[in-house]
Amino acid sequence: MPVLNTVTALLFSLLLLATPLRAEPVDELLAALDNISQLQGEFRQRQYSQGDVLESESSGRFRLLRPGYFAWEITAPDSQLIIANAEYLWHFDRDLETVTRRPLADSEAMTPLQVLGGNDAALRRNYAVGQDAEGRFVLTPHTTDAGFRRLILELDGRLIRGMEVLDNLNQRVLIDFEALDPDSPLTAADFEFMPPPDADLFYHDE
């Protein structure tokens, strides 16, 4: 009987070794993001109040080049441009004619867009990652100064299908992506920004 028990235990151990271990959600997210080296397209954004009442809608275009580059341009109903490159996070409000610049290192954990364009180490450092019943990735910031409480990403191969953000006031922002193009080449030059000469400048790195 002891020999039989030993053999049974050995077979059980071998079975466990042969069973593939499921990767951690953060590793699955990083692997999924690795499939997206570049992407551009259009977006539609809806913001809901705490009572889940639709408060505003906007639309525009975006560009993404990983790691480290993204451009988010709102074209309706107003006109704004957010650009992250290797050094700075820029925000240009065309209606107000103001430009804000922040060092990118100070903004890593402050914007959901940086999750898409940022580096792997920053994602591991700043977020706890899980998955919901629909297979979407759920990111929760480790700190309370991130500007949002939860971020949900819906990825599909080389594409980003949707994003949901819950901010610190329990307001939801839903973003749908469409007209997606993962093939047209993008370079760092596509994310260069020169402030217009007549804009008011606010530099937070000086």
PDB file of C-alpha atoms in Angstrom:
ATOM      1  CA  MET A   1       0.000   0.000   0.000  1.00  0.00           C
ATOM      2  CA  PRO A   2       2.785   2.527   0.768  1.00  0.00           C
ATOM      3  CA  VAL A   3       4.249   1.862  -2.689  1.00  0.00           C
ATOM      4  CA  LEU A   4       0.848   2.450  -4.286  1.00  0.00           C
ATOM      5  CA  ASN A   5       0.436   5.713  -2.362  1.00  0.00           C
ATOM      6  CA  THR A   6       3.884   6.836  -3.476  1.00  0.00           C
ATOM      7  CA  VAL A   7       3.146   6.062  -7.124  1.00  0.00           C
ATOM      8  CA  THR A   8      -0.209   7.854  -6.888  1.00  0.00           C
ATOM      9  CA  ALA A   9       1.436  10.928  -5.359  1.00  0.00           C
ATOM     10  CA  LEU A  10       4.118  10.894  -8.057  1.00  0.00           C
ATOM     11  CA  LEU A  11       1.560  10.683 -10.859  1.00  0.00           C
ATOM     12  CA  PHE A  12      -0.455  13.501  -9.299  1.00  0.00           C
ATOM     13  CA  SER A  13       2.660  15.672  -9.083  1.00  0.00           C
ATOM     14  CA  LEU A  14       3.499  14.994 -12.730  1.00  0.00           C
ATOM     15  CA  LEU A  15      -0.067  15.888 -13.686  1.00  0.00           C
ATOM     16  CA  LEU A  16       0.257  19.227 -11.912  1.00  0.00           C
ATOM     17  CA  LEU A  17       3.537  19.931 -13.659  1.00  0.00           C
ATOM     18  CA  ALA A  18       1.979  19.133 -17.026  1.00  0.00           C
ATOM     19  CA  THR A  19      -0.955  21.497 -16.437  1.00  0.00           C
ATOM     20  CA  PRO A  20      -0.160  24.952 -17.856  1.00  0.00           C
ATOM     21  CA  LEU A  21      -0.410  27.729 -15.290  1.00  0.00           C
ATOM     22  CA  ARG A  22      -2.634  30.667 -16.201  1.00  0.00           C
ATOM     23  CA  ALA A  23      -0.690  33.884 -16.593  1.00  0.00           C
ATOM     24  CA  GLU A  24      -1.335  36.741 -14.204  1.00  0.00           C
ATOM     25  CA  PRO A  25      -3.757  39.367 -15.586  1.00  0.00           C
ATOM     26  CA  VAL A  26      -1.007  41.979 -15.708  1.00  0.00           C
ATOM     27  CA  ASP A  27       1.131  39.651 -17.836  1.00  0.00           C
ATOM     28  CA  GLU A  28      -1.822  38.935 -20.132  1.00  0.00           C
ATOM     29  CA  LEU A  29      -2.461  42.664 -20.489  1.00  0.00           C
ATOM     30  CA  LEU A  30       1.167  43.399 -21.326  1.00  0.00           C
ATOM     31  CA  ALA A  31       1.185  40.574 -23.867  1.00  0.00           C
ATOM     32  CA  ALA A  32      -2.009  41.949 -25.426  1.00  0.00           C
ATOM     33  CA  LEU A  33      -0.576  45.468 -25.579  1.00  0.00           C
ATOM     34  CA  ASP A  34       2.577  44.099 -27.200  1.00  0.00           C
ATOM     35  CA  ASN A  35       0.382  43.170 -30.172  1.00  0.00           C
ATOM     36  CA  ILE A  36      -0.412  46.856 -30.620  1.00  0.00           C
ATOM     37  CA  SER A  37       2.726  48.587 -31.839  1.00  0.00           C
ATOM     38  CA  GLN A  38       0.782  51.384 -33.516  1.00  0.00           C
ATOM     39  CA  LEU A  39      -2.836  52.315 -34.113  1.00  0.00           C
ATOM     40  CA  GLN A  40      -4.905  55.236 -35.327  1.00  0.00           C
ATOM     41  CA  GLY A  41      -8.576  55.881 -35.855  1.00  0.00           C
ATOM     42  CA  GLU A  42     -11.612  57.705 -34.524  1.00  0.00           C
ATOM     43  CA  PHE A  43     -13.338  57.732 -31.153  1.00  0.00           C
ATOM     44  CA  ARG A  44     -16.684  58.612 -29.640  1.00  0.00           C
ATOM     45  CA  GLN A  45     -16.719  59.583 -25.980  1.00  0.00           C
ATOM     46  CA  ARG A  46     -19.704  59.792 -23.619  1.00  0.00           C
ATOM     47  CA  GLN A  47     -19.631  61.070 -20.049  1.00  0.00           C
ATOM     48  CA  TYR A  48     -22.221  60.023 -17.461  1.00  0.00           C
ATOM     49  CA  SER A  49     -22.981  61.560 -14.068  1.00  0.00           C
ATOM     50  CA  GLN A  50     -23.079  59.687 -10.756  1.00  0.00           C
ATOM     51  CA  GLY A  51     -26.731  58.934 -11.472  1.00  0.00           C
ATOM     52  CA  ASP A  52     -25.747  57.449 -14.843  1.00  0.00           C
ATOM     53  CA  VAL A  53     -27.267  60.357 -16.756  1.00  0.00           C
ATOM     54  CA  LEU A  54     -25.599  61.257 -20.052  1.00  0.00           C
ATOM     55  CA  GLU A  55     -23.978  64.671 -19.564  1.00  0.00           C
ATOM     56  CA  SER A  56     -21.812  65.196 -22.618  1.00  0.00           C
ATOM     57  CA  GLU A  57     -20.594  63.635 -25.849  1.00  0.00           C
ATOM     58  CA  SER A  58     -17.504  64.304 -27.923  1.00  0.00           C
ATOM     59  CA  SER A  59     -15.709  62.766 -30.855  1.00  0.00           C
ATOM     60  CA  GLY A  60     -12.410  63.000 -32.637  1.00  0.00           C
ATOM     61  CA  ARG A  61      -9.289  61.207 -33.820  1.00  0.00           C
ATOM     62  CA  PHE A  62      -6.382  59.481 -32.109  1.00  0.00           C
ATOM     63  CA  ARG A  63      -2.925  58.120 -32.908  1.00  0.00           C
ATOM     64  CA  LEU A  64      -0.862  55.674 -30.853  1.00  0.00           C
ATOM     65  CA  LEU A  65       2.742  54.563 -31.227  1.00  0.00           C
ATOM     66  CA  ARG A  66       4.087  52.329 -28.488  1.00  0.00           C
ATOM     67  CA  PRO A  67       5.914  52.865 -26.321  1.00  0.00           C
ATOM     68  CA  GLY A  68       5.506  56.441 -25.256  1.00  0.00           C
ATOM     69  CA  TYR A  69       3.578  58.298 -27.968  1.00  0.00           C
ATOM     70  CA  PHE A  70      -0.093  59.164 -28.330  1.00  0.00           C
ATOM     71  CA  ALA A  71      -2.223  61.969 -29.733  1.00  0.00           C
ATOM     72  CA  TRP A  72      -5.857  62.540 -28.755  1.00  0.00           C
ATOM     73  CA  GLU A  73      -7.681  65.184 -30.778  1.00  0.00           C
ATOM     74  CA  ILE A  74     -11.235  66.212 -29.910  1.00  0.00           C
ATOM     75  CA  THR A  75     -12.924  67.739 -32.951  1.00  0.00           C
ATOM     76  CA  ALA A  76     -16.534  68.076 -31.737  1.00  0.00           C
ATOM     77  CA  PRO A  77     -18.191  69.822 -30.022  1.00  0.00           C
ATOM     78  CA  ASP A  78     -15.034  71.795 -29.125  1.00  0.00           C
ATOM     79  CA  SER A  79     -11.439  71.514 -30.322  1.00  0.00           C
ATOM     80  CA  GLN A  80      -8.659  70.170 -28.097  1.00  0.00           C
ATOM     81  CA  LEU A  81      -5.423  68.284 -28.642  1.00  0.00           C
ATOM     82  CA  ILE A  82      -3.495  66.117 -26.170  1.00  0.00           C
ATOM     83  CA  ILE A  83      -0.093  64.833 -27.224  1.00  0.00           C
ATOM     84  CA  ALA A  84       2.435  62.703 -25.363  1.00  0.00           C
ATOM     85  CA  ASN A  85       5.893  62.251 -26.799  1.00  0.00           C
ATOM     86  CA  ALA A  86       9.175  61.074 -25.336  1.00  0.00           C
ATOM     87  CA  GLU A  87       9.455  64.088 -23.051  1.00  0.00           C
ATOM     88  CA  TYR A  88       6.237  66.018 -22.467  1.00  0.00           C
ATOM     89  CA  LEU A  89       2.475  65.793 -22.145  1.00  0.00           C
ATOM     90  CA  TRP A  90       0.920  68.678 -24.089  1.00  0.00           C
ATOM     91  CA  HIS A  91      -2.652  69.970 -23.901  1.00  0.00           C
ATOM     92  CA  PHE A  92      -3.754  72.516 -26.491  1.00  0.00           C
ATOM     93  CA  ASP A  93      -7.225  74.041 -26.115  1.00  0.00           C
ATOM     94  CA  ARG A  94      -7.860  75.713 -29.451  1.00  0.00           C
ATOM     95  CA  ASP A  95     -11.028  77.464 -28.281  1.00  0.00           C
ATOM     96  CA  LEU A  96      -9.313  79.052 -25.265  1.00  0.00           C
ATOM     97  CA  GLU A  97      -5.986  79.391 -27.109  1.00  0.00           C
ATOM     98  CA  THR A  98      -4.051  77.911 -24.182  1.00  0.00           C
ATOM     99  CA  VAL A  99      -1.214  75.382 -24.137  1.00  0.00           C
ATOM    100  CA  THR A 100      -0.239  73.385 -21.048  1.00  0.00           C
ATOM    101  CA  ARG A 101       2.965  71.354 -20.858  1.00  0.00           C
ATOM    102  CA  ARG A 102       3.947  68.847 -18.169  1.00  0.00           C
ATOM    103  CA  PRO A 103       6.942  66.520 -17.930  1.00  0.00           C
ATOM    104  CA  LEU A 104       5.791  63.078 -18.973  1.00  0.00           C
ATOM    105  CA  ALA A 105       7.435  61.471 -15.946  1.00  0.00           C
ATOM    106  CA  ASP A 106       5.052  63.438 -13.710  1.00  0.00           C
ATOM    107  CA  SER A 107       2.022  62.318 -15.723  1.00  0.00           C
ATOM    108  CA  GLU A 108       2.510  58.566 -16.057  1.00  0.00           C
ATOM    109  CA  ALA A 109      -0.155  57.616 -13.531  1.00  0.00           C
ATOM    110  CA  MET A 110      -2.473  60.556 -14.204  1.00  0.00           C
ATOM    111  CA  THR A 111      -4.109  59.715 -17.516  1.00  0.00           C
ATOM    112  CA  PRO A 112      -5.746  56.519 -18.772  1.00  0.00           C
ATOM    113  CA  LEU A 113      -4.278  57.217 -22.205  1.00  0.00           C
ATOM    114  CA  GLN A 114      -0.807  56.718 -20.766  1.00  0.00           C
ATOM    115  CA  VAL A 115      -1.702  53.086 -20.068  1.00  0.00           C
ATOM    116  CA  LEU A 116      -1.954  52.518 -23.807  1.00  0.00           C
ATOM    117  CA  GLY A 117       1.158  54.410 -24.781  1.00  0.00           C
ATOM    118  CA  GLY A 118       3.258  53.931 -21.672  1.00  0.00           C
ATOM    119  CA  ASN A 119       5.959  51.470 -20.750  1.00  0.00           C
ATOM    120  CA  ASP A 120       5.522  48.097 -19.072  1.00  0.00           C
ATOM    121  CA  ALA A 121       7.386  49.028 -15.893  1.00  0.00           C
ATOM    122  CA  ALA A 122       5.139  52.038 -15.287  1.00  0.00           C
ATOM    123  CA  LEU A 123       2.026  49.913 -15.762  1.00  0.00           C
ATOM    124  CA  ARG A 124       3.224  47.289 -13.288  1.00  0.00           C
ATOM    125  CA  ARG A 125       4.232  49.970 -10.817  1.00  0.00           C
ATOM    126  CA  ASN A 126       1.086  52.075 -10.932  1.00  0.00           C
ATOM    127  CA  TYR A 127      -1.814  49.627 -11.364  1.00  0.00           C
ATOM    128  CA  ALA A 128      -3.404  46.463 -10.042  1.00  0.00           C
ATOM    129  CA  VAL A 129      -4.743  44.487 -13.007  1.00  0.00           C
ATOM    130  CA  GLY A 130      -7.648  42.034 -13.134  1.00  0.00           C
ATOM    131  CA  GLN A 131     -10.222  40.786 -15.634  1.00  0.00           C
ATOM    132  CA  ASP A 132     -14.012  40.928 -15.581  1.00  0.00           C
ATOM    133  CA  ALA A 133     -16.504  38.273 -16.698  1.00  0.00           C
ATOM    134  CA  GLU A 134     -16.351  39.579 -20.274  1.00  0.00           C
ATOM    135  CA  GLY A 135     -12.580  39.160 -20.477  1.00  0.00           C
ATOM    136  CA  ARG A 136     -11.893  42.897 -20.354  1.00  0.00           C
ATOM    137  CA  PHE A 137      -8.902  44.153 -18.407  1.00  0.00           C
ATOM    138  CA  VAL A 138      -9.689  46.113 -15.239  1.00  0.00           C
ATOM    139  CA  LEU A 139      -6.977  48.442 -13.930  1.00  0.00           C
ATOM    140  CA  THR A 140      -7.080  50.046 -10.494  1.00  0.00           C
ATOM    141  CA  PRO A 141      -4.468  52.689  -9.586  1.00  0.00           C
ATOM    142  CA  HIS A 142      -2.372  52.010  -6.509  1.00  0.00           C
ATOM    143  CA  THR A 143      -2.575  55.671  -5.463  1.00  0.00           C
ATOM    144  CA  THR A 144      -5.491  58.050  -4.977  1.00  0.00           C
ATOM    145  CA  ASP A 145      -3.886  60.882  -6.970  1.00  0.00           C
ATOM    146  CA  ALA A 146      -4.187  59.094 -10.320  1.00  0.00           C
ATOM    147  CA  GLY A 147      -7.234  61.124 -11.351  1.00  0.00           C
ATOM    148  CA  PHE A 148      -9.461  58.061 -11.769  1.00  0.00           C
ATOM    149  CA  ARG A 149     -10.569  55.043  -9.740  1.00  0.00           C
ATOM    150  CA  ARG A 150     -10.898  52.365 -12.402  1.00  0.00           C
ATOM    151  CA  LEU A 151     -10.048  51.790 -16.035  1.00  0.00           C
ATOM    152  CA  ILE A 152     -11.508  49.015 -18.207  1.00  0.00           C
ATOM    153  CA  LEU A 153      -9.901  48.103 -21.538  1.00  0.00           C
ATOM    154  CA  GLU A 154     -11.415  45.977 -24.287  1.00  0.00           C
ATOM    155  CA  LEU A 155      -8.681  44.694 -26.606  1.00  0.00           C
ATOM    156  CA  ASP A 156      -9.022  42.615 -29.762  1.00  0.00           C
ATOM    157  CA  GLY A 157      -5.751  41.461 -31.281  1.00  0.00           C
ATOM    158  CA  ARG A 158      -4.051  44.538 -32.719  1.00  0.00           C
ATOM    159  CA  LEU A 159      -7.089  46.723 -31.997  1.00  0.00           C
ATOM    160  CA  ILE A 160      -8.538  48.622 -29.059  1.00  0.00           C
ATOM    161  CA  ARG A 161     -12.318  48.294 -29.118  1.00  0.00           C
ATOM    162  CA  GLY A 162     -13.346  50.252 -26.044  1.00  0.00           C
ATOM    163  CA  MET A 163     -12.381  51.974 -22.834  1.00  0.00           C
ATOM    164  CA  GLU A 164     -14.346  52.795 -19.690  1.00  0.00           C
ATOM    165  CA  VAL A 165     -13.093  55.177 -17.005  1.00  0.00           C
ATOM    166  CA  LEU A 166     -14.576  55.734 -13.547  1.00  0.00           C
ATOM    167  CA  ASP A 167     -13.255  58.998 -12.122  1.00  0.00           C
ATOM    168  CA  ASN A 168     -12.852  60.046  -8.500  1.00  0.00           C
ATOM    169  CA  LEU A 169     -16.328  61.620  -8.520  1.00  0.00           C
ATOM    170  CA  ASN A 170     -17.914  58.320  -9.625  1.00  0.00           C
ATOM    171  CA  GLN A 171     -18.591  59.697 -13.092  1.00  0.00           C
ATOM    172  CA  ARG A 172     -18.187  57.263 -15.992  1.00  0.00           C
ATOM    173  CA  VAL A 173     -16.595  57.951 -19.336  1.00  0.00           C
ATOM    174  CA  LEU A 174     -17.265  55.431 -22.122  1.00  0.00           C
ATOM    175  CA  ILE A 175     -15.085  55.513 -25.233  1.00  0.00           C
ATOM    176  CA  ASP A 176     -15.787  53.539 -28.403  1.00  0.00           C
ATOM    177  CA  PHE A 177     -13.095  53.253 -31.080  1.00  0.00           C
ATOM    178  CA  GLU A 178     -13.873  52.914 -34.779  1.00  0.00           C
ATOM    179  CA  ALA A 179     -12.348  53.248 -38.266  1.00  0.00           C
ATOM    180  CA  LEU A 180      -9.249  51.627 -36.786  1.00  0.00           C
ATOM    181  CA  ASP A 181      -6.052  51.397 -38.825  1.00  0.00           C
ATOM    182  CA  PRO A 182      -3.145  49.378 -37.366  1.00  0.00           C
ATOM    183  CA  ASP A 183      -1.065  49.369 -40.554  1.00  0.00           C
ATOM    184  CA  SER A 184      -0.473  52.920 -41.815  1.00  0.00           C
ATOM    185  CA  PRO A 185       3.028  53.786 -40.570  1.00  0.00           C
ATOM    186  CA  LEU A 186       3.514  56.256 -37.719  1.00  0.00           C
ATOM    187  CA  THR A 187       6.794  57.794 -36.553  1.00  0.00           C
ATOM    188  CA  ALA A 188       7.880  59.970 -33.640  1.00  0.00           C
ATOM    189  CA  ALA A 189       7.642  62.976 -35.963  1.00  0.00           C
ATOM    190  CA  ASP A 190       3.857  62.500 -36.044  1.00  0.00           C
ATOM    191  CA  PHE A 191       3.766  63.416 -32.342  1.00  0.00           C
ATOM    192  CA  GLU A 192       5.844  66.588 -32.424  1.00  0.00           C
ATOM    193  CA  PHE A 193       4.074  69.717 -31.204  1.00  0.00           C
ATOM    194  CA  MET A 194       4.939  73.399 -31.588  1.00  0.00           C
ATOM    195  CA  PRO A 195       2.725  75.832 -29.652  1.00  0.00           C
ATOM    196  CA  PRO A 196       1.058  78.488 -31.793  1.00  0.00           C
ATOM    197  CA  PRO A 197       2.715  81.895 -31.329  1.00  0.00           C
ATOM    198  CA  ASP A 198      -0.500  83.553 -30.119  1.00  0.00           C
ATOM    199  CA  ALA A 199      -1.378  80.911 -27.483  1.00  0.00           C
ATOM    200  CA  ASP A 200      -1.054  81.447 -23.727  1.00  0.00           C
ATOM    201  CA  LEU A 201       1.597  79.045 -22.420  1.00  0.00           C
ATOM    202  CA  PHE A 202       1.546  77.282 -19.047  1.00  0.00           C
ATOM    203  CA  TYR A 203       4.684  75.223 -18.496  1.00  0.00           C
ATOM    204  CA  HIS A 204       4.680  73.152 -15.303  1.00  0.00           C
ATOM    205  CA  ASP A 205       8.321  72.111 -15.619  1.00  0.00           C
ATOM    206  CA  GLU A 206       9.922  75.508 -15.125  1.00  0.00           C
TER     207      GLU A 206
END
